[in-house]
Tab-separated table of N, CA, C and O in Angstrom:
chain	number	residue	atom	x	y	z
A	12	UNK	N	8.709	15.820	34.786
A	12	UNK	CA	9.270	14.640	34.163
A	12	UNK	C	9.624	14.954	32.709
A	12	UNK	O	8.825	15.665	32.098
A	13	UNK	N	10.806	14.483	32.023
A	13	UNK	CA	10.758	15.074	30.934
A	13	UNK	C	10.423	13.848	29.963
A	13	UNK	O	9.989	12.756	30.327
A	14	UNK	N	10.665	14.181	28.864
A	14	UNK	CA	9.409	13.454	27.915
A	14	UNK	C	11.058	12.661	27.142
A	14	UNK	O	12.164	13.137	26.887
A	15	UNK	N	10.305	10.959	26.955
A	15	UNK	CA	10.912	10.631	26.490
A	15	UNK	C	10.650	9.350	25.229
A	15	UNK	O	9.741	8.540	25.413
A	16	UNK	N	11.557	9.262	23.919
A	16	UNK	CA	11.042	9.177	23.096
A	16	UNK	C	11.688	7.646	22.978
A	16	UNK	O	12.874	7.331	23.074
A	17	UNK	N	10.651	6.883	22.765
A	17	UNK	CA	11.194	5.207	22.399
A	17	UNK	C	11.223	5.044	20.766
A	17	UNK	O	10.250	5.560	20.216
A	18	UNK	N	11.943	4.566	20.109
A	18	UNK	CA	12.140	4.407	18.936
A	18	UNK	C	12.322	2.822	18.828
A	18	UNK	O	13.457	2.450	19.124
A	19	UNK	N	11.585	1.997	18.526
A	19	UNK	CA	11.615	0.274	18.609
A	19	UNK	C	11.563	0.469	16.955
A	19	UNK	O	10.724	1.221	16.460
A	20	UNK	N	12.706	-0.406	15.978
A	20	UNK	CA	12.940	-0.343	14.946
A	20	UNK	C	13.749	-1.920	14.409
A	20	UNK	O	14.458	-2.785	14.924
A	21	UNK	N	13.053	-1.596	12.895
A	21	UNK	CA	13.199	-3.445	12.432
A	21	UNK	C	15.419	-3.283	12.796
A	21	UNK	O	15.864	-2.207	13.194
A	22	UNK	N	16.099	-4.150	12.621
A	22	UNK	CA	17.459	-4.267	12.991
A	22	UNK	C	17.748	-4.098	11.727
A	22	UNK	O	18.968	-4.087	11.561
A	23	UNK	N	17.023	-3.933	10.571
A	23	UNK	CA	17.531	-3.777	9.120
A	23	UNK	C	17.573	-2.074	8.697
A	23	UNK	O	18.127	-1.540	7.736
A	24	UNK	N	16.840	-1.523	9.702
A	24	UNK	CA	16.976	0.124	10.087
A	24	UNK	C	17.736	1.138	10.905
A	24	UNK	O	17.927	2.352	10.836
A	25	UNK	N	18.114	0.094	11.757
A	25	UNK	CA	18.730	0.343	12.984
A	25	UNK	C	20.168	1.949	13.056
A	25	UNK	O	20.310	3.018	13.650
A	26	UNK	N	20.885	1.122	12.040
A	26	UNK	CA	22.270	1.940	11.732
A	26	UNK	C	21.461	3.463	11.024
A	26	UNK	O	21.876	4.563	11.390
A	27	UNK	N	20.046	3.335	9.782
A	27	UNK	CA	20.473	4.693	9.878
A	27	UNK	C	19.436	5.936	10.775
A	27	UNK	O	19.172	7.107	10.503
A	28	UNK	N	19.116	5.222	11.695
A	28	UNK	CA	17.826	5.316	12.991
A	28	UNK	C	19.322	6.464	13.522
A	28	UNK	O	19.530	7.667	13.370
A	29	UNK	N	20.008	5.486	14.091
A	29	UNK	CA	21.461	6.105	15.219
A	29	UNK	C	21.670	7.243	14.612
A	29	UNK	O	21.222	8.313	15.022
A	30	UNK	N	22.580	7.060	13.273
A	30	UNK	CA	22.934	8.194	12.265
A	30	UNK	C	22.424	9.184	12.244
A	30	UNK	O	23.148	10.154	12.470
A	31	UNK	N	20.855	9.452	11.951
A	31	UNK	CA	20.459	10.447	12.191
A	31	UNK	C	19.791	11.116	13.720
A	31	UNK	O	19.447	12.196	14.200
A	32	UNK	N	19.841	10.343	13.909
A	32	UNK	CA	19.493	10.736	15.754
A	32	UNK	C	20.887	11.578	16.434
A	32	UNK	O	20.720	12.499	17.234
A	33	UNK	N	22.209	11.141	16.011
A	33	UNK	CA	23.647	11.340	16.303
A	33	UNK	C	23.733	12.462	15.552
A	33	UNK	O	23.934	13.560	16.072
A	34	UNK	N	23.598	12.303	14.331
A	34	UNK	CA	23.714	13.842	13.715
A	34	UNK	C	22.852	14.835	13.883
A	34	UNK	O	23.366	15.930	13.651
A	35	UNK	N	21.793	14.871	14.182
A	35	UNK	CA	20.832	16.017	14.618
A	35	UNK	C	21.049	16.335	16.051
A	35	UNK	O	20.399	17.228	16.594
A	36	UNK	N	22.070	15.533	16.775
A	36	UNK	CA	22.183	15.597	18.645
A	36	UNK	C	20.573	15.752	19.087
A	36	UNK	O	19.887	16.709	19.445
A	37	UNK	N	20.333	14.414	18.893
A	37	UNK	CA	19.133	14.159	19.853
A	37	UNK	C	18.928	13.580	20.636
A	37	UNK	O	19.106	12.363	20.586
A	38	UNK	N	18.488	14.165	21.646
A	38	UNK	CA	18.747	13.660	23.275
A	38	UNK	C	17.212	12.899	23.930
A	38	UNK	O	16.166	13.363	23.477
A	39	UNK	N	17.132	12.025	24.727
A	39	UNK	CA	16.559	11.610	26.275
A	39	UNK	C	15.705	10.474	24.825
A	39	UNK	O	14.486	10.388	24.975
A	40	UNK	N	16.251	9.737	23.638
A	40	UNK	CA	15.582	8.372	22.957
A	40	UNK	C	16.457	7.716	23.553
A	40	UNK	O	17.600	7.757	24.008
A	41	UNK	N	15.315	6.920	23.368
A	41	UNK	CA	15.865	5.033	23.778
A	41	UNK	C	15.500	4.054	22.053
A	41	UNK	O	14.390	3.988	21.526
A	42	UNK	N	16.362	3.630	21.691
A	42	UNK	CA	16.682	2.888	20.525
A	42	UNK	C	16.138	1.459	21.081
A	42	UNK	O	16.926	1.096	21.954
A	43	UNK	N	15.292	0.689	20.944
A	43	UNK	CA	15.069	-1.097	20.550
A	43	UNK	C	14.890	-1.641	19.491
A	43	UNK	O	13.923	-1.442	18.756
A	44	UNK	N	15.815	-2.403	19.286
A	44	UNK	CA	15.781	-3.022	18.314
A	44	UNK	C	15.138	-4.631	18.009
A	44	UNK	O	15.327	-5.405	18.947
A	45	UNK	N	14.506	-5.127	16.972
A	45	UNK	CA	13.615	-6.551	16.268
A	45	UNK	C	14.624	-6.876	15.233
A	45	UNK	O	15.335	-6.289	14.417
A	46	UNK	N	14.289	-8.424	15.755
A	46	UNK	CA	14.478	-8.837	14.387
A	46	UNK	C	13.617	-9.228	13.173
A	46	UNK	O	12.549	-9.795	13.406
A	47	UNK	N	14.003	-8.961	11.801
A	47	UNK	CA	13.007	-8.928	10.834
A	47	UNK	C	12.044	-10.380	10.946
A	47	UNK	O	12.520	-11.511	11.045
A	48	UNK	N	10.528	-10.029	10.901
A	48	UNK	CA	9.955	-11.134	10.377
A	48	UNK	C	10.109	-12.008	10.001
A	48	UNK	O	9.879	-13.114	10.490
A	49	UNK	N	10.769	-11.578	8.517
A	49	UNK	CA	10.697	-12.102	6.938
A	49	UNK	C	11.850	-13.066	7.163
A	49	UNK	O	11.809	-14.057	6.434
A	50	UNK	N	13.167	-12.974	8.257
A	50	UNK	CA	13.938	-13.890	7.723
A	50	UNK	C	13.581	-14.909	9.576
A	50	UNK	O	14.082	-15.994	9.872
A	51	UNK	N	13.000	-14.411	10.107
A	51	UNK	CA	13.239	-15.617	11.463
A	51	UNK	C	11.666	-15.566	12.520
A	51	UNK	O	11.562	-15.557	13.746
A	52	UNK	N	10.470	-15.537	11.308
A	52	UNK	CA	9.318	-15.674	11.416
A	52	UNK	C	8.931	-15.385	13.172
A	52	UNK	O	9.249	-14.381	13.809
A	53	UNK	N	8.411	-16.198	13.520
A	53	UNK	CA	7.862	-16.375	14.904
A	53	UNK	C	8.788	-14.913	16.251
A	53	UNK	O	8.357	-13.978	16.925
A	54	UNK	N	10.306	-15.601	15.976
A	54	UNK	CA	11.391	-14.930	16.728
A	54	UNK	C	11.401	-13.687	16.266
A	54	UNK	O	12.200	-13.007	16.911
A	55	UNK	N	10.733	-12.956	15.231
A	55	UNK	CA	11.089	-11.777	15.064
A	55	UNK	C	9.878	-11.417	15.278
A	55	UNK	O	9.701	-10.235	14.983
A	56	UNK	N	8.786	-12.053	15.749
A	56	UNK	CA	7.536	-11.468	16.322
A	56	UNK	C	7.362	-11.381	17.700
A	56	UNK	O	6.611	-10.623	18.314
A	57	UNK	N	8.397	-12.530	18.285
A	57	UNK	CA	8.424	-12.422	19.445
A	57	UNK	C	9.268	-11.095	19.839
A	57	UNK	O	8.844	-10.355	20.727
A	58	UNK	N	10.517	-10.808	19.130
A	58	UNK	CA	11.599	-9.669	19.910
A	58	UNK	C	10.537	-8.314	19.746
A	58	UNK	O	10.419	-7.332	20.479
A	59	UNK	N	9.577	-8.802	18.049
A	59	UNK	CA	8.695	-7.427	18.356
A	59	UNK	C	8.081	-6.431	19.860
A	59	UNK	O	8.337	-5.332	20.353
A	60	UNK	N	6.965	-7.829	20.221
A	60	UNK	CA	6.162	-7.365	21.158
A	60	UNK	C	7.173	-7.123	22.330
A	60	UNK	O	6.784	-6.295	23.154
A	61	UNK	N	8.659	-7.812	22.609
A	61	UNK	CA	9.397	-7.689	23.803
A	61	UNK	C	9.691	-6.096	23.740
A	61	UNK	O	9.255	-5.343	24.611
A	62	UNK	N	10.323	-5.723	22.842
A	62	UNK	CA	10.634	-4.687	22.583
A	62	UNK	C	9.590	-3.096	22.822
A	62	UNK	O	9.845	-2.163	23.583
A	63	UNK	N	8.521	-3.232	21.969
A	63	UNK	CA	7.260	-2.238	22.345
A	63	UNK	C	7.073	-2.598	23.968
A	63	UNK	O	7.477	-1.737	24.749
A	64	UNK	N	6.628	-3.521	24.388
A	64	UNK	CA	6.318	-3.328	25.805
A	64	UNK	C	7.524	-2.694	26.361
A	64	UNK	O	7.528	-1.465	26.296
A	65	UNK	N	8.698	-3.344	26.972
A	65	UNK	CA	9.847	-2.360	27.127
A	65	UNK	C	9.762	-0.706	26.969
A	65	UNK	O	9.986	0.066	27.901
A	66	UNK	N	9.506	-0.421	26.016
A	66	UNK	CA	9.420	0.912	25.564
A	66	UNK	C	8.443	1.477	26.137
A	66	UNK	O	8.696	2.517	26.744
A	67	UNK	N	6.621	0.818	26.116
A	67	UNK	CA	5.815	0.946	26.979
A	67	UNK	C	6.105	2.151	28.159
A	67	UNK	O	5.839	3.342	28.321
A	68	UNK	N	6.907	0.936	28.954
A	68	UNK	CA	7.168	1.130	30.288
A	68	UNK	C	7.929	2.351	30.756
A	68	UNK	O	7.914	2.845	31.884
A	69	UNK	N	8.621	2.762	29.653
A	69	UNK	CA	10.159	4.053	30.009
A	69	UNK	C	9.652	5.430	29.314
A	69	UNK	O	9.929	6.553	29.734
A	70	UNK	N	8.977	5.183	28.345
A	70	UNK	CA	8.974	6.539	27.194
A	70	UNK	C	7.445	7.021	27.023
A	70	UNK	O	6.422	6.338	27.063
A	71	UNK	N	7.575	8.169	26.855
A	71	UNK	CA	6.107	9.302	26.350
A	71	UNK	C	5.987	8.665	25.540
A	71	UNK	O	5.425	7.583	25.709
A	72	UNK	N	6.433	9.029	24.361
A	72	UNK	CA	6.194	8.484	22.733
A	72	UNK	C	6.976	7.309	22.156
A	72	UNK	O	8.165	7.091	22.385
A	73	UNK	N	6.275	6.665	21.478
A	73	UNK	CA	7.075	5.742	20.745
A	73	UNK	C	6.428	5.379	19.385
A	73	UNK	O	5.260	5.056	19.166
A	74	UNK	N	7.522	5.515	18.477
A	74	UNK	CA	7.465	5.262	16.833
A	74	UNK	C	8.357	3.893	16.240
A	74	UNK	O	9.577	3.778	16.118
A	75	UNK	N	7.756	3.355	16.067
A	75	UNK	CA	7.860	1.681	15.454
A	75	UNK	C	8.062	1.576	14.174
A	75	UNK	O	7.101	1.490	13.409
A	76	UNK	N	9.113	1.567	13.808
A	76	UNK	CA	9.654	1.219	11.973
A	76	UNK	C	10.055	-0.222	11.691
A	76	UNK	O	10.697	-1.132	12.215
A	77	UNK	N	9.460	-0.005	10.768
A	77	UNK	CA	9.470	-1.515	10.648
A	77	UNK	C	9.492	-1.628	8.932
A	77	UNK	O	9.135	-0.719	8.182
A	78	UNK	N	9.886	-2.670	8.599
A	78	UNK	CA	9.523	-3.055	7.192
A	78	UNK	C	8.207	-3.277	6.815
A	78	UNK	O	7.342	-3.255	7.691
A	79	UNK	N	7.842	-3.537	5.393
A	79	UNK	CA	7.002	-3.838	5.065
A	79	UNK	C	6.798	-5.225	5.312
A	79	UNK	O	5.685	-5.749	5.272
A	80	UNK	N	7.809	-5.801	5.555
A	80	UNK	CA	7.798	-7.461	5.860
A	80	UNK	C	7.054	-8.076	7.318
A	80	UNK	O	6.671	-9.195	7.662
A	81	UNK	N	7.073	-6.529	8.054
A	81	UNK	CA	7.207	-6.838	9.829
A	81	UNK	C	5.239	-6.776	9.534
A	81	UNK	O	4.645	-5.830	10.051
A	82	UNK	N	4.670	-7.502	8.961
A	82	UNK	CA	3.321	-7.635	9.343
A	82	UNK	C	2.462	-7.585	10.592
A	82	UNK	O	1.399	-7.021	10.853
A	83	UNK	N	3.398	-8.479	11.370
A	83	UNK	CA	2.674	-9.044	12.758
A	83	UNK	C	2.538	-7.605	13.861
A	83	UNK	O	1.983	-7.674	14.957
A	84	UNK	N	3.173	-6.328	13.291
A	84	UNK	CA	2.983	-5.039	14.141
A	84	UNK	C	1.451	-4.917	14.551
A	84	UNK	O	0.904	-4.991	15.651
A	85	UNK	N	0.993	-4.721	13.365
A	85	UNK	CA	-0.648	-4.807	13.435
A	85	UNK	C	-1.419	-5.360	14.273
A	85	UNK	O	-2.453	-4.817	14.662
A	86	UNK	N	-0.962	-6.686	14.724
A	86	UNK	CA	-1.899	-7.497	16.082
A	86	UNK	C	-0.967	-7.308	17.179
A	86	UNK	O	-1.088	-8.202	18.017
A	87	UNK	N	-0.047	-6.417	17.467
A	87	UNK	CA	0.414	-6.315	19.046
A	87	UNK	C	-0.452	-4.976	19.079
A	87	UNK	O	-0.438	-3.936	18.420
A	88	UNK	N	-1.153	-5.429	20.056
A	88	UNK	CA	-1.781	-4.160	20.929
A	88	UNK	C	-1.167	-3.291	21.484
A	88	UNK	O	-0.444	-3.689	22.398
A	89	UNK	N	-1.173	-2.090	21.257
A	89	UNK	CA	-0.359	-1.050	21.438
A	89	UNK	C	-1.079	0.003	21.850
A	89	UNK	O	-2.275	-0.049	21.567
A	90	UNK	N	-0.579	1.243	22.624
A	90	UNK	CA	-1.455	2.699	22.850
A	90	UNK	C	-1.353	3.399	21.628
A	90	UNK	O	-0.271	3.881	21.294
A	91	UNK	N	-2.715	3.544	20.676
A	91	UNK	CA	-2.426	4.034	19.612
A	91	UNK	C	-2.484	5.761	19.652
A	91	UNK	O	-2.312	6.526	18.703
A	92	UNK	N	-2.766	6.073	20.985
A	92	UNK	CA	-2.581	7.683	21.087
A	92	UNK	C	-0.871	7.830	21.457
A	92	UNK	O	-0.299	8.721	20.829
A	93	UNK	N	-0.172	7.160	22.260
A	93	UNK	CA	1.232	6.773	22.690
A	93	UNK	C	2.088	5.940	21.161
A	93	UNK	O	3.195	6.471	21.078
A	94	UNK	N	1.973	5.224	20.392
A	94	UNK	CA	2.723	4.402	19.703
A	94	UNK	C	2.313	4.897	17.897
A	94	UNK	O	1.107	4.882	17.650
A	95	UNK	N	3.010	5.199	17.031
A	95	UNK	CA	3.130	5.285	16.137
A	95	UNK	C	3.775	4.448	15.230
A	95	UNK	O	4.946	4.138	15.450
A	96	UNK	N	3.144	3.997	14.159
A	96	UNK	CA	3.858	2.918	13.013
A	96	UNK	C	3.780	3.233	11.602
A	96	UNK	O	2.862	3.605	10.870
A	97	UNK	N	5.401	2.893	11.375
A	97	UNK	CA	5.644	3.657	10.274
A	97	UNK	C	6.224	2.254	9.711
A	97	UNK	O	7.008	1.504	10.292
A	98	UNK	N	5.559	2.067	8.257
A	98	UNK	CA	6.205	0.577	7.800
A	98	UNK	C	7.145	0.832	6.288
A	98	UNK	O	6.787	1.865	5.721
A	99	UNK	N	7.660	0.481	5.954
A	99	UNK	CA	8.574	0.861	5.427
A	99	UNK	C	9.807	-0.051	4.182
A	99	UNK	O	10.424	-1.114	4.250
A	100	UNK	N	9.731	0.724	3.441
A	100	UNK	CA	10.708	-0.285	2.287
A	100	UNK	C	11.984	0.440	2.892
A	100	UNK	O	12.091	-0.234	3.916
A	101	UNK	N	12.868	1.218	2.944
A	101	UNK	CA	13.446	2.021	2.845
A	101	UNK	C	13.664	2.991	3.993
A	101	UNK	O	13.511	4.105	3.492
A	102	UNK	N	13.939	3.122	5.260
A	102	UNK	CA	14.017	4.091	5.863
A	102	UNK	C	14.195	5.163	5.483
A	102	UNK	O	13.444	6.047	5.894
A	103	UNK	N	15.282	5.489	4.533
A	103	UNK	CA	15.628	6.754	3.824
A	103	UNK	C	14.025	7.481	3.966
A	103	UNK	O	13.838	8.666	4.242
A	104	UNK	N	12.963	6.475	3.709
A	104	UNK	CA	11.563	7.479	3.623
A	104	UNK	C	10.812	8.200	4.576
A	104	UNK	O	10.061	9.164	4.425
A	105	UNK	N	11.173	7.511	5.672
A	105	UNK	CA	10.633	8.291	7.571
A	105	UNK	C	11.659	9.825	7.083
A	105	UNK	O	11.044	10.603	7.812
A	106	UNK	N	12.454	10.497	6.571
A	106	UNK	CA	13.179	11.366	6.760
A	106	UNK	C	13.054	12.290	5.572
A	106	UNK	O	13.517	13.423	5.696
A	107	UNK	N	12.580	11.998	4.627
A	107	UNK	CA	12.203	12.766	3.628
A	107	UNK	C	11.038	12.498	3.035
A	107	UNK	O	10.837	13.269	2.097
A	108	UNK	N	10.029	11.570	3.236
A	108	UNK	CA	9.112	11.696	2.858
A	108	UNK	C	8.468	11.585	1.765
A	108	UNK	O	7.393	12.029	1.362
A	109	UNK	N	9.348	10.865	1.292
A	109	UNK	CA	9.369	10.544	0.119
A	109	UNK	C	9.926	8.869	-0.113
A	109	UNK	O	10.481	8.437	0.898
A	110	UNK	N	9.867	7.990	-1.150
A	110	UNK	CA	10.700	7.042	-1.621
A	110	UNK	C	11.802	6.986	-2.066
A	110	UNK	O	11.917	7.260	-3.261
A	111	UNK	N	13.070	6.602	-1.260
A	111	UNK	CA	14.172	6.708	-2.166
A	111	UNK	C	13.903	6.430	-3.643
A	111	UNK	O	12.784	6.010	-3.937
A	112	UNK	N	14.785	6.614	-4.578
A	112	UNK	CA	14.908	6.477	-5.650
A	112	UNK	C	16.186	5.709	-5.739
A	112	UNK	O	16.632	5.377	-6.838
């Protein structure tokens, strides 16, 4: 079976999630996308958990970006040996490791 990678990410990350996934030609991810917390409370907690479970179900690994806004990550129960969370001002920072400037 080959191994496959879920990427569930806030929709305010989304575009440069693709970008670099497209430019490095990376193959067998699945992209889901949330909507932010911060602007549609409840509904963006709900697309959360829809989204991780989804991913659950299809992929080896999965890494969850999210803003710093996306709080409610923390109480969806997740496989924390399977699911990784990365919270975030800035995506630019999952990729260098640093804080944009």
């Amino acid at each position: 079976m080959n191994e496959k990678l879920g990427i569930v990410v806030c929709k305010n990350f989304a575009e440069e999630v693709q970008f670099v996934i497209k430019k490095n030609n990376i193959r067998n991810v699945e992209i889901l996308t949330f909507l932010p917390e911060c602007i549609y409370g409840s509904i963006g907690q709900n697309e959360q958990l829809e989204a991780i479970k989804s991913c659950q179900e299809t992929c080896n690994k999965i890494i969850i970006i999210g803003a710093a806004c996306c709080t409610s990550l923390d109480n969806i129960v997740i496989d924390s040996e399977k699911c990784k969370i990365h919270r975030l001002e800035y995506c630019f920072e999952l990729f260098t490791n640093r804080p944009a400037s």
